[in-house]
mmCIF file of C-alpha atoms in Angstrom:
data_model
loop_
_atom_site.group_PDB
_atom_site.id
_atom_site.type_symbol
_atom_site.label_atom_id
_atom_site.label_comp_id
_atom_site.label_asym_id
_atom_site.label_seq_id
_atom_site.Cartn_x
_atom_site.Cartn_y
_atom_site.Cartn_z
ATOM 1 C CA MET A 5 0.055 0.025 0.021
ATOM 2 C CA LYS A 6 2.842 2.346 0.994
ATOM 3 C CA THR A 7 4.448 1.679 -2.475
ATOM 4 C CA PHE A 8 1.237 2.469 -4.352
ATOM 5 C CA ILE A 9 1.030 5.796 -2.489
ATOM 6 C CA PHE A 10 4.475 6.722 -3.242
ATOM 7 C CA LEU A 11 4.181 5.865 -6.797
ATOM 8 C CA ALA A 12 0.967 7.960 -7.119
ATOM 9 C CA MET A 13 2.478 10.895 -5.383
ATOM 10 C CA GLY A 14 5.511 10.649 -7.725
ATOM 11 C CA LEU A 15 3.542 10.477 -10.798
ATOM 12 C CA ALA A 16 1.408 13.379 -9.598
ATOM 13 C CA ALA A 17 4.501 15.344 -9.069
ATOM 14 C CA GLY A 18 5.714 14.638 -12.612
ATOM 15 C CA LEU A 19 8.307 12.032 -11.849
ATOM 16 C CA SER A 20 8.760 9.066 -14.024
ATOM 17 C CA ILE A 21 8.322 5.400 -13.035
ATOM 18 C CA THR A 22 12.020 4.881 -13.850
ATOM 19 C CA SER A 23 13.231 7.676 -11.598
ATOM 20 C CA ILE A 24 10.831 6.452 -8.862
ATOM 21 C CA ALA A 25 12.137 2.920 -9.256
ATOM 22 C CA THR A 26 15.904 4.094 -8.808
ATOM 23 C CA GLY A 27 14.812 6.110 -5.815
ATOM 24 C CA LEU A 28 17.028 8.984 -6.969
ATOM 25 C CA SER A 29 16.085 12.529 -7.477
ATOM 26 C CA TYR A 30 19.050 13.138 -9.968
ATOM 27 C CA PRO A 31 19.643 9.890 -11.977
ATOM 28 C CA ILE A 32 22.208 10.462 -14.720
ATOM 29 C CA VAL A 33 20.992 9.468 -18.254
ATOM 30 C CA GLY A 34 23.722 7.457 -20.072
ATOM 31 C CA THR A 35 25.444 9.013 -23.086
ATOM 32 C CA GLY A 36 23.976 6.444 -25.519
ATOM 33 C CA GLN A 37 27.360 5.655 -26.778
ATOM 34 C CA ALA A 38 27.528 1.870 -27.642
ATOM 35 C CA GLU A 39 30.731 1.484 -29.651
ATOM 36 C CA CYS A 40 34.346 1.363 -28.289
ATOM 37 C CA TYR A 41 37.119 3.385 -29.738
ATOM 38 C CA ASP A 42 41.065 3.586 -29.712
ATOM 39 C CA ASN A 43 42.740 6.875 -30.411
ATOM 40 C CA PHE A 44 41.224 7.211 -33.857
ATOM 41 C CA SER A 45 38.478 4.674 -34.805
ATOM 42 C CA ALA A 46 36.007 2.169 -33.509
ATOM 43 C CA ILE A 47 37.339 -1.170 -32.135
ATOM 44 C CA ALA A 48 36.015 -4.440 -30.647
ATOM 45 C CA ALA A 49 35.255 -3.937 -26.901
ATOM 46 C CA PRO A 50 38.537 -4.229 -25.038
ATOM 47 C CA GLN A 51 38.782 -6.862 -22.130
ATOM 48 C CA PRO A 52 40.211 -6.219 -18.716
ATOM 49 C CA GLY A 53 43.932 -5.570 -18.754
ATOM 50 C CA GLN A 54 43.881 -4.571 -22.498
ATOM 51 C CA ALA A 55 44.373 -1.018 -23.776
ATOM 52 C CA PHE A 56 41.297 1.271 -23.708
ATOM 53 C CA TYR A 57 39.386 -0.834 -21.378
ATOM 54 C CA GLY A 58 36.795 0.829 -19.284
ATOM 55 C CA GLN A 59 35.517 3.437 -21.685
ATOM 56 C CA GLY A 60 31.848 4.702 -21.928
ATOM 57 C CA ALA A 61 30.234 2.100 -24.024
ATOM 58 C CA GLN A 62 31.338 -0.481 -21.328
ATOM 59 C CA HIS A 63 29.582 1.428 -18.608
ATOM 60 C CA PRO A 64 26.287 2.464 -20.245
ATOM 61 C CA GLY A 65 24.488 3.510 -17.199
ATOM 62 C CA ASN A 66 20.785 4.477 -17.566
ATOM 63 C CA THR A 67 19.497 3.959 -20.941
ATOM 64 C CA PRO A 68 17.974 7.081 -22.580
ATOM 65 C CA SER A 69 14.181 6.636 -22.708
ATOM 66 C CA TYR A 70 11.586 8.943 -23.722
ATOM 67 C CA ARG A 71 7.725 9.054 -24.177
ATOM 68 C CA ASP A 72 5.959 11.359 -26.711
ATOM 69 C CA ASN A 73 2.808 12.253 -24.911
ATOM 70 C CA GLY A 74 1.009 13.357 -28.134
ATOM 71 C CA ASP A 75 0.313 16.910 -26.838
ATOM 72 C CA GLY A 76 3.451 18.671 -27.886
ATOM 73 C CA THR A 77 5.436 17.315 -24.887
ATOM 74 C CA VAL A 78 8.011 14.633 -24.433
ATOM 75 C CA THR A 79 8.779 12.939 -21.086
ATOM 76 C CA ASP A 80 12.163 11.740 -20.063
ATOM 77 C CA LEU A 81 11.542 8.382 -18.491
ATOM 78 C CA VAL A 82 14.908 8.478 -16.627
ATOM 79 C CA THR A 83 15.005 11.921 -15.211
ATOM 80 C CA GLY A 84 11.203 12.621 -14.766
ATOM 81 C CA LEU A 85 11.485 15.889 -16.681
ATOM 82 C CA THR A 86 8.971 16.720 -19.378
ATOM 83 C CA TRP A 87 10.047 18.845 -22.274
ATOM 84 C CA VAL A 88 8.493 21.043 -25.131
ATOM 85 C CA LYS A 89 9.005 18.904 -28.187
ATOM 86 C CA ALA A 90 9.024 21.737 -30.827
ATOM 87 C CA ARG A 91 12.135 23.690 -31.742
ATOM 88 C CA GLY A 92 10.551 27.212 -31.815
ATOM 89 C CA GLU A 93 12.220 30.383 -32.866
ATOM 90 C CA LYS A 94 15.479 32.045 -31.728
ATOM 91 C CA ALA A 95 15.130 34.504 -28.980
ATOM 92 C CA SER A 96 17.187 36.778 -26.743
ATOM 93 C CA TRP A 97 18.156 35.294 -23.297
ATOM 94 C CA ALA A 98 15.727 37.865 -21.621
ATOM 95 C CA ASP A 99 12.807 36.858 -23.963
ATOM 96 C CA ALA A 100 13.665 33.220 -23.757
ATOM 97 C CA THR A 101 13.465 33.231 -19.949
ATOM 98 C CA ALA A 102 10.468 35.422 -19.684
ATOM 99 C CA GLY A 103 8.465 33.390 -22.362
ATOM 100 C CA ALA A 104 8.235 30.386 -19.972
ATOM 101 C CA LYS A 105 5.526 32.081 -18.028
ATOM 102 C CA THR A 106 3.254 32.400 -21.023
ATOM 103 C CA CYS A 107 3.962 28.915 -22.399
ATOM 104 C CA ARG A 108 0.858 26.633 -22.327
ATOM 105 C CA VAL A 109 2.228 23.714 -24.429
ATOM 106 C CA GLY A 110 0.341 20.494 -23.408
ATOM 107 C CA GLY A 111 -2.104 22.514 -21.407
ATOM 108 C CA HIS A 112 0.561 23.083 -18.526
ATOM 109 C CA ASP A 113 1.276 26.473 -16.968
ATOM 110 C CA ASP A 114 4.409 25.586 -14.962
ATOM 111 C CA TRP A 115 7.033 25.544 -17.611
ATOM 112 C CA ARG A 116 10.512 26.902 -16.847
ATOM 113 C CA PRO A 117 13.841 27.571 -18.881
ATOM 114 C CA PRO A 118 16.056 24.644 -18.011
ATOM 115 C CA THR A 119 19.130 24.823 -15.928
ATOM 116 C CA ILE A 120 22.385 23.788 -17.634
ATOM 117 C CA LYS A 121 22.223 20.429 -15.927
ATOM 118 C CA GLU A 122 18.690 19.767 -16.964
ATOM 119 C CA LEU A 123 19.393 20.765 -20.600
ATOM 120 C CA TYR A 124 22.579 18.732 -20.746
ATOM 121 C CA SER A 125 20.489 15.618 -19.587
ATOM 122 C CA LEU A 126 19.391 15.499 -23.262
ATOM 123 C CA ILE A 127 22.570 15.296 -24.832
ATOM 124 C CA GLN A 128 23.506 11.945 -26.609
ATOM 125 C CA PHE A 129 27.029 11.026 -27.770
ATOM 126 C CA THR A 130 25.781 9.101 -30.590
ATOM 127 C CA GLY A 131 25.950 12.391 -32.452
ATOM 128 C CA GLU A 132 28.581 13.288 -34.836
ATOM 129 C CA CYS A 133 29.950 16.537 -36.112
ATOM 130 C CA HIS A 134 31.685 16.890 -39.399
ATOM 131 C CA ALA A 135 32.831 19.801 -41.633
ATOM 132 C CA THR A 136 31.397 17.655 -44.554
ATOM 133 C CA VAL A 137 28.121 15.682 -44.781
ATOM 134 C CA GLY A 138 27.346 12.989 -42.424
ATOM 135 C CA SER A 139 26.806 14.940 -39.194
ATOM 136 C CA LYS A 140 24.220 13.660 -36.793
ATOM 137 C CA PRO A 141 22.508 15.739 -34.020
ATOM 138 C CA PHE A 142 23.465 15.166 -30.335
ATOM 139 C CA ILE A 143 19.862 14.835 -29.256
ATOM 140 C CA ASN A 144 17.336 12.126 -30.158
ATOM 141 C CA THR A 145 15.459 13.583 -33.169
ATOM 142 C CA ASN A 146 12.867 10.698 -32.939
ATOM 143 C CA TYR A 147 11.384 12.698 -30.154
ATOM 144 C CA PHE A 148 12.673 16.128 -30.140
ATOM 145 C CA ASP A 149 12.507 18.588 -33.034
ATOM 146 C CA PHE A 150 15.852 19.934 -34.266
ATOM 147 C CA ALA A 151 17.284 22.066 -37.028
ATOM 148 C CA TYR A 152 20.844 23.021 -38.086
ATOM 149 C CA GLY A 153 21.828 26.642 -38.563
ATOM 150 C CA ASN A 154 20.512 28.081 -41.864
ATOM 151 C CA THR A 155 23.533 28.318 -44.101
ATOM 152 C CA ALA A 156 21.418 30.095 -46.708
ATOM 153 C CA ARG A 157 21.246 33.138 -44.333
ATOM 154 C CA GLY A 158 24.900 33.260 -43.625
ATOM 155 C CA GLU A 159 24.744 31.042 -40.557
ATOM 156 C CA ARG A 160 27.223 28.065 -39.819
ATOM 157 C CA SER A 161 25.508 24.623 -39.534
ATOM 158 C CA ILE A 162 26.415 24.635 -35.859
ATOM 159 C CA ASP A 163 24.693 27.967 -35.266
ATOM 160 C CA CYS A 164 21.632 26.422 -33.512
ATOM 161 C CA GLN A 165 22.445 26.472 -29.826
ATOM 162 C CA ASP A 166 20.137 26.403 -26.815
ATOM 163 C CA TRP A 167 19.838 28.749 -23.861
ATOM 164 C CA SER A 168 19.844 27.465 -20.257
ATOM 165 C CA SER A 169 18.851 29.640 -17.264
ATOM 166 C CA THR A 170 22.285 29.198 -15.667
ATOM 167 C CA VAL A 171 24.313 32.431 -15.758
ATOM 168 C CA TYR A 172 28.025 32.414 -15.507
ATOM 169 C CA ILE A 173 29.207 34.122 -12.315
ATOM 170 C CA SER A 174 32.248 35.564 -14.210
ATOM 171 C CA THR A 175 32.544 36.992 -17.738
ATOM 172 C CA THR A 176 33.970 35.548 -20.952
ATOM 173 C CA MET A 177 36.136 37.240 -23.753
ATOM 174 C CA ASN A 178 36.549 40.841 -22.983
ATOM 175 C CA GLY A 179 33.975 41.147 -20.143
ATOM 176 C CA ASN A 180 30.899 39.804 -21.650
ATOM 177 C CA ALA A 181 28.011 38.809 -19.439
ATOM 178 C CA THR A 182 27.477 35.141 -20.197
ATOM 179 C CA VAL A 183 24.856 32.396 -19.975
ATOM 180 C CA PHE A 184 25.679 28.760 -20.278
ATOM 181 C CA GLY A 185 24.040 26.742 -23.177
ATOM 182 C CA VAL A 186 24.328 23.432 -25.052
ATOM 183 C CA ASN A 187 25.112 22.941 -28.710
ATOM 184 C CA PHE A 188 23.149 19.869 -29.862
ATOM 185 C CA ALA A 189 24.848 20.180 -33.301
ATOM 186 C CA ASP A 190 28.459 19.763 -32.193
ATOM 187 C CA GLY A 191 28.008 18.199 -28.623
ATOM 188 C CA ARG A 192 29.410 20.848 -26.334
ATOM 189 C CA ILE A 193 28.625 23.186 -23.368
ATOM 190 C CA LYS A 194 29.872 26.745 -23.621
ATOM 191 C CA GLY A 195 29.032 30.205 -22.254
ATOM 192 C CA TYR A 196 27.241 32.535 -24.747
ATOM 193 C CA PRO A 197 27.241 36.268 -24.433
ATOM 194 C CA LYS A 198 23.927 38.019 -23.645
ATOM 195 C CA ILE A 199 24.852 40.608 -26.114
ATOM 196 C CA ASP A 200 26.445 39.736 -29.444
ATOM 197 C CA PRO A 201 29.862 41.512 -29.451
ATOM 198 C CA PRO A 202 30.117 42.496 -33.077
ATOM 199 C CA THR A 203 26.571 43.993 -33.408
ATOM 200 C CA ARG A 204 25.975 44.864 -29.787
ATOM 201 C CA ARG A 205 22.463 43.492 -30.167
ATOM 202 C CA PRO A 206 20.883 40.687 -28.033
ATOM 203 C CA HIS A 207 22.510 37.384 -28.822
ATOM 204 C CA MET A 208 19.682 35.046 -30.353
ATOM 205 C CA LEU A 209 19.527 31.224 -29.502
ATOM 206 C CA TYR A 210 16.858 28.629 -29.078
ATOM 207 C CA VAL A 211 15.196 27.669 -25.872
ATOM 208 C CA ARG A 212 13.355 24.468 -24.925
ATOM 209 C CA TYR A 213 11.097 24.687 -21.804
ATOM 210 C CA VAL A 214 10.919 22.089 -19.157
ATOM 211 C CA ARG A 215 8.732 21.136 -16.251
ATOM 212 C CA GLY A 216 8.631 18.388 -13.373
ATOM 213 C CA ASN A 217 11.364 17.083 -11.039
ATOM 214 C CA ALA A 218 12.425 20.388 -9.601
ATOM 215 C CA ALA A 219 15.214 18.449 -7.618
ATOM 216 C CA TYR A 220 16.901 17.414 -10.780
ATOM 217 C CA GLY A 221 20.432 18.686 -10.997
ATOM 218 C CA LYS A 222 20.754 19.279 -7.250
ATOM 219 C CA ASN A 223 23.650 17.220 -5.610
ATOM 220 C CA ASP A 224 23.467 15.622 -2.294
ATOM 221 C CA PHE A 225 27.171 15.187 -1.322
ATOM 222 C CA HIS A 226 28.338 13.366 1.738
ATOM 223 C CA ASP A 227 31.897 13.211 2.665
ATOM 224 C CA ASN A 228 32.392 9.598 3.745
ATOM 225 C CA GLY A 229 35.480 10.389 5.642
ATOM 226 C CA ASP A 230 37.673 7.780 3.940
ATOM 227 C CA GLY A 231 38.637 9.557 0.732
ATOM 228 C CA ALA A 232 35.334 9.095 -0.982
ATOM 229 C CA ILE A 233 32.419 11.515 -1.547
ATOM 230 C CA ALA A 234 28.882 10.091 -2.121
ATOM 231 C CA ASP A 235 26.278 11.937 -4.128
ATOM 232 C CA ARG A 236 23.210 10.340 -2.741
ATOM 233 C CA ALA A 237 20.998 12.289 -5.174
ATOM 234 C CA ALA A 238 22.632 10.642 -8.266
ATOM 235 C CA GLY A 239 23.633 7.399 -6.541
ATOM 236 C CA LEU A 240 27.293 7.928 -7.463
ATOM 237 C CA MET A 241 30.372 7.619 -5.223
ATOM 238 C CA TRP A 242 33.424 9.777 -6.291
ATOM 239 C CA SER A 243 37.137 9.950 -5.250
ATOM 240 C CA LYS A 244 37.738 13.111 -3.193
ATOM 241 C CA THR A 245 41.032 13.621 -4.779
ATOM 242 C CA ASP A 246 42.004 13.655 -8.553
ATOM 243 C CA SER A 247 44.902 12.071 -10.449
ATOM 244 C CA GLY A 248 47.185 14.701 -9.472
ATOM 245 C CA ARG A 249 48.923 14.589 -12.863
ATOM 246 C CA GLY A 250 47.938 14.873 -16.547
ATOM 247 C CA MET A 251 47.660 11.914 -18.840
ATOM 248 C CA ASN A 252 46.498 11.353 -22.390
ATOM 249 C CA TRP A 253 43.016 9.521 -22.827
ATOM 250 C CA GLN A 254 44.499 5.887 -23.029
ATOM 251 C CA GLN A 255 46.544 6.671 -19.912
ATOM 252 C CA ALA A 256 43.603 7.968 -17.955
ATOM 253 C CA LEU A 257 41.672 4.686 -18.640
ATOM 254 C CA ALA A 258 44.752 2.699 -17.561
ATOM 255 C CA TRP A 259 45.042 4.810 -14.390
ATOM 256 C CA VAL A 260 41.685 3.693 -13.150
ATOM 257 C CA GLN A 261 42.248 0.127 -13.788
ATOM 258 C CA LEU A 262 45.484 0.492 -11.734
ATOM 259 C CA LEU A 263 43.339 1.906 -8.929
ATOM 260 C CA ASN A 264 41.121 -1.180 -9.185
ATOM 261 C CA ALA A 265 44.001 -3.463 -9.057
ATOM 262 C CA THR A 266 44.967 -1.911 -5.671
ATOM 263 C CA ASN A 267 41.378 -2.112 -4.191
ATOM 264 C CA TYR A 268 41.441 1.643 -4.012
ATOM 265 C CA LEU A 269 39.435 2.849 -0.979
ATOM 266 C CA GLY A 270 38.153 -0.678 -0.522
ATOM 267 C CA TYR A 271 36.624 -0.990 -4.019
ATOM 268 C CA ASN A 272 37.640 -2.439 -7.352
ATOM 269 C CA ASP A 273 34.855 -1.170 -9.624
ATOM 270 C CA TRP A 274 36.018 2.391 -10.213
ATOM 271 C CA ARG A 275 35.632 3.718 -13.570
ATOM 272 C CA LEU A 276 36.500 6.911 -15.615
ATOM 273 C CA PRO A 277 33.183 8.935 -15.493
ATOM 274 C CA GLY A 278 31.109 9.309 -18.541
ATOM 275 C CA ALA A 279 30.617 12.971 -19.833
ATOM 276 C CA LYS A 280 27.213 13.354 -18.260
ATOM 277 C CA GLU A 281 28.351 11.745 -14.932
ATOM 278 C CA LEU A 282 31.413 14.257 -14.600
ATOM 279 C CA GLN A 283 29.181 17.199 -15.611
ATOM 280 C CA SER A 284 26.712 16.294 -12.890
ATOM 281 C CA ILE A 285 29.276 17.348 -10.124
ATOM 282 C CA LEU A 286 29.924 20.786 -11.509
ATOM 283 C CA ASP A 287 28.963 23.648 -9.256
ATOM 284 C CA TYR A 288 28.046 26.548 -11.572
ATOM 285 C CA SER A 289 28.086 29.035 -8.579
ATOM 286 C CA ARG A 290 31.753 28.709 -8.025
ATOM 287 C CA ILE A 291 35.239 28.967 -9.741
ATOM 288 C CA PRO A 292 36.578 26.420 -9.765
ATOM 289 C CA ALA A 293 33.194 24.987 -10.479
ATOM 290 C CA ILE A 294 33.188 22.205 -7.917
ATOM 291 C CA SER A 295 32.043 21.882 -4.398
ATOM 292 C CA PRO A 296 34.616 22.375 -1.720
ATOM 293 C CA VAL A 297 33.809 18.867 -0.446
ATOM 294 C CA PHE A 298 36.256 17.759 -3.338
ATOM 295 C CA GLN A 299 39.869 18.431 -3.524
ATOM 296 C CA ILE A 300 41.110 19.690 -6.960
ATOM 297 C CA SER A 301 44.534 20.099 -8.281
ATOM 298 C CA GLN A 302 45.800 23.449 -9.623
ATOM 299 C CA LEU A 303 48.264 23.953 -12.468
ATOM 300 C CA SER A 304 51.533 26.001 -12.060
ATOM 301 C CA ASP A 305 50.020 28.851 -13.854
ATOM 302 C CA GLY A 306 47.268 29.078 -11.394
ATOM 303 C CA GLU A 307 44.640 27.779 -13.702
ATOM 304 C CA TYR A 308 42.769 24.357 -13.179
ATOM 305 C CA PRO A 309 43.134 21.192 -15.169
ATOM 306 C CA PHE A 310 40.679 20.070 -17.789
ATOM 307 C CA PHE A 311 39.207 16.502 -16.679
ATOM 308 C CA TRP A 312 38.982 13.617 -18.995
ATOM 309 C CA THR A 313 35.776 11.497 -19.356
ATOM 310 C CA SER A 314 35.333 8.144 -20.869
ATOM 311 C CA THR A 315 33.176 9.511 -23.599
ATOM 312 C CA THR A 316 34.642 9.555 -27.159
ATOM 313 C CA HIS A 317 33.678 12.700 -29.179
ATOM 314 C CA LEU A 318 32.899 11.988 -32.773
ATOM 315 C CA ASP A 319 34.148 15.145 -34.373
ATOM 316 C CA GLY A 320 36.720 15.106 -37.010
ATOM 317 C CA PRO A 321 37.718 14.233 -40.576
ATOM 318 C CA PRO A 322 37.152 10.724 -42.224
ATOM 319 C CA GLY A 323 39.507 8.137 -40.744
ATOM 320 C CA ARG A 324 39.970 10.204 -37.588
ATOM 321 C CA THR A 325 36.381 10.737 -36.537
ATOM 322 C CA ALA A 326 37.023 9.320 -33.035
ATOM 323 C CA SER A 327 40.299 11.043 -32.405
ATOM 324 C CA ALA A 328 39.065 13.279 -29.631
ATOM 325 C CA ALA A 329 37.393 12.708 -26.167
ATOM 326 C CA VAL A 330 35.190 14.750 -24.015
ATOM 327 C CA TYR A 331 36.648 16.686 -21.145
ATOM 328 C CA VAL A 332 34.969 18.987 -18.536
ATOM 329 C CA CYS A 333 36.358 22.481 -17.387
ATOM 330 C CA PHE A 334 36.215 23.059 -13.700
ATOM 331 C CA GLY A 335 38.364 26.117 -14.183
ATOM 332 C CA ARG A 336 38.194 28.594 -16.784
ATOM 333 C CA ALA A 337 37.686 27.399 -20.385
ATOM 334 C CA LEU A 338 40.604 29.048 -22.024
ATOM 335 C CA GLY A 339 41.175 30.152 -25.598
ATOM 336 C CA TRP A 340 43.647 32.247 -27.713
ATOM 337 C CA MET A 341 41.789 35.033 -29.429
ATOM 338 C CA GLN A 342 43.106 37.668 -31.729
ATOM 339 C CA PHE A 343 42.286 41.353 -31.094
ATOM 340 C CA PRO A 344 41.529 42.834 -33.486
ATOM 341 C CA PRO A 345 40.159 39.636 -35.005
ATOM 342 C CA GLY A 346 42.141 38.075 -37.812
ATOM 343 C CA TRP A 347 45.386 40.074 -37.614
ATOM 344 C CA GLY A 348 45.853 41.402 -34.080
ATOM 345 C CA GLU A 349 47.992 39.872 -31.255
ATOM 346 C CA TYR A 350 46.762 36.605 -29.559
ATOM 347 C CA GLN A 351 45.433 36.890 -26.027
ATOM 348 C CA LEU A 352 44.676 34.050 -23.772
ATOM 349 C CA MET A 353 41.357 34.484 -22.021
ATOM 350 C CA ASP A 354 38.301 32.690 -20.574
ATOM 351 C CA VAL A 355 36.337 32.061 -23.838
ATOM 352 C CA HIS A 356 33.662 29.438 -22.562
ATOM 353 C CA GLY A 357 33.536 29.689 -18.823
ATOM 354 C CA ALA A 358 34.167 27.610 -15.917
ATOM 355 C CA GLY A 359 31.696 24.641 -16.302
ATOM 356 C CA ALA A 360 32.163 24.313 -20.071
ATOM 357 C CA GLN A 361 32.406 20.872 -21.880
ATOM 358 C CA ARG A 362 34.726 20.619 -24.757
ATOM 359 C CA SER A 363 36.993 17.950 -26.214
ATOM 360 C CA ASP A 364 40.649 17.349 -26.813
ATOM 361 C CA PRO A 365 42.742 15.022 -29.049
ATOM 362 C CA LYS A 366 43.204 11.679 -27.247
ATOM 363 C CA THR A 367 46.917 11.847 -27.984
ATOM 364 C CA GLY A 368 49.523 13.986 -29.641
ATOM 365 C CA ASP A 369 51.801 16.795 -29.071
ATOM 366 C CA THR A 370 50.473 20.100 -27.581
ATOM 367 C CA LYS A 371 53.260 22.123 -29.645
ATOM 368 C CA MET A 372 51.096 21.444 -32.604
ATOM 369 C CA PHE A 373 48.550 23.755 -31.126
ATOM 370 C CA PRO A 374 50.436 26.877 -30.159
ATOM 371 C CA HIS A 375 47.287 29.080 -30.406
ATOM 372 C CA GLY A 376 44.721 26.480 -29.722
ATOM 373 C CA ARG A 377 42.098 24.919 -32.087
ATOM 374 C CA GLY A 378 38.780 26.151 -33.410
ATOM 375 C CA PRO A 379 37.026 29.662 -33.860
ATOM 376 C CA GLN A 380 37.830 30.482 -30.315
ATOM 377 C CA GLY A 381 41.298 29.102 -30.094
ATOM 378 C CA ASP A 382 40.431 26.494 -27.439
ATOM 379 C CA VAL A 383 43.574 25.571 -25.447
ATOM 380 C CA ILE A 384 44.712 22.077 -26.304
ATOM 381 C CA ARG A 385 46.339 20.315 -23.247
ATOM 382 C CA ILE A 386 45.813 16.550 -24.234
ATOM 383 C CA TYR A 387 47.440 15.693 -20.903
ATOM 384 C CA ASN A 388 44.351 16.051 -18.719
ATOM 385 C CA TYR A 389 43.504 15.042 -15.188
ATOM 386 C CA ALA A 390 41.066 12.469 -13.953
ATOM 387 C CA ARG A 391 38.667 11.664 -11.062
ATOM 388 C CA CYS A 392 37.104 8.246 -10.662
ATOM 389 C CA VAL A 393 33.631 7.252 -9.912
ATOM 390 C CA ARG A 394 31.578 4.127 -9.051
ATOM 391 C CA ASP A 395 27.981 3.265 -8.435
ATOM 392 C CA ILE A 396 26.743 3.286 -5.052
ATOM 393 C CA ALA A 397 25.432 -0.117 -4.096
ATOM 394 C CA ARG A 398 21.665 -0.211 -3.692
#
């Protein structure tokens, strides 16, 4: 009888059967990535002790699962969140935020703009981003409407980003007030300026409203006092400390296996976290963007490391599509920018914000990227740090 009452209350509150069954307020949705990769391409699943063992496809987590409600809304059966299905039109951040109050999709009047953690729950790393044909969105288009940027109007194909409600506590570039968003065309989080710097007009992005499970994205950290931190909201246990040194992606995967061989903190089932698992412990109210319950290394220049995930980022030319892996920035997401653009001196600055998610080559020489990579000159480190995670036994 108590179970029935609990289920009824949960469904009335907008929670899904899946999230109720897990007993978690912040269940992390898996990346959807099912293939394993080496430094450049897909491979057969490695076995324990072999190179590249322990990557995302071997720890899939909660399978992404959705229900089209037939009324313009889609419910995520893992998170308990319900979303507006339609793409809508681009809007300024102010209009996108205010518009939730008048949204009546599905007959509901409690829509809100999503936090960055809510919005990122929708990302799926089955997506691919290529300069040529063959790109696939990083969102499930069987359920959610999506459109790439309109190249006929001078936009890039990746100019189709979504606003969140999460404001960066600092600024990007040359003092731009910034809001975090997700790009479902290229599979990244970055900070977007409220005002477009070249035009000084409001920056225009998409927004997708959400309702239900207001606890989603809120951690419940508990220091176990033994070197481990439990997040009881997500059902995950984390190492309090990080690797303390930089490693390429293959080395980071191997580092976790070495920990397991020593029964680290009394457990032998640690793993390198998936992209969405690692993003879940970001604290967007701080720089570095992590709760003080954790310890985090600092680099010699005063900045903070990028942290590897077990998730391959399918972004690159043919034959090297899988040459990058996802990392998360707990410190500033640095890039080399030219001022004036195109011919001025390079300046190192925070271009994406602490809490961004980008990707680095899995291996290589950082000297090949003296001024970073991409339109914002993303700093390339390759030798990133790591923090391990495991499931809390239930």
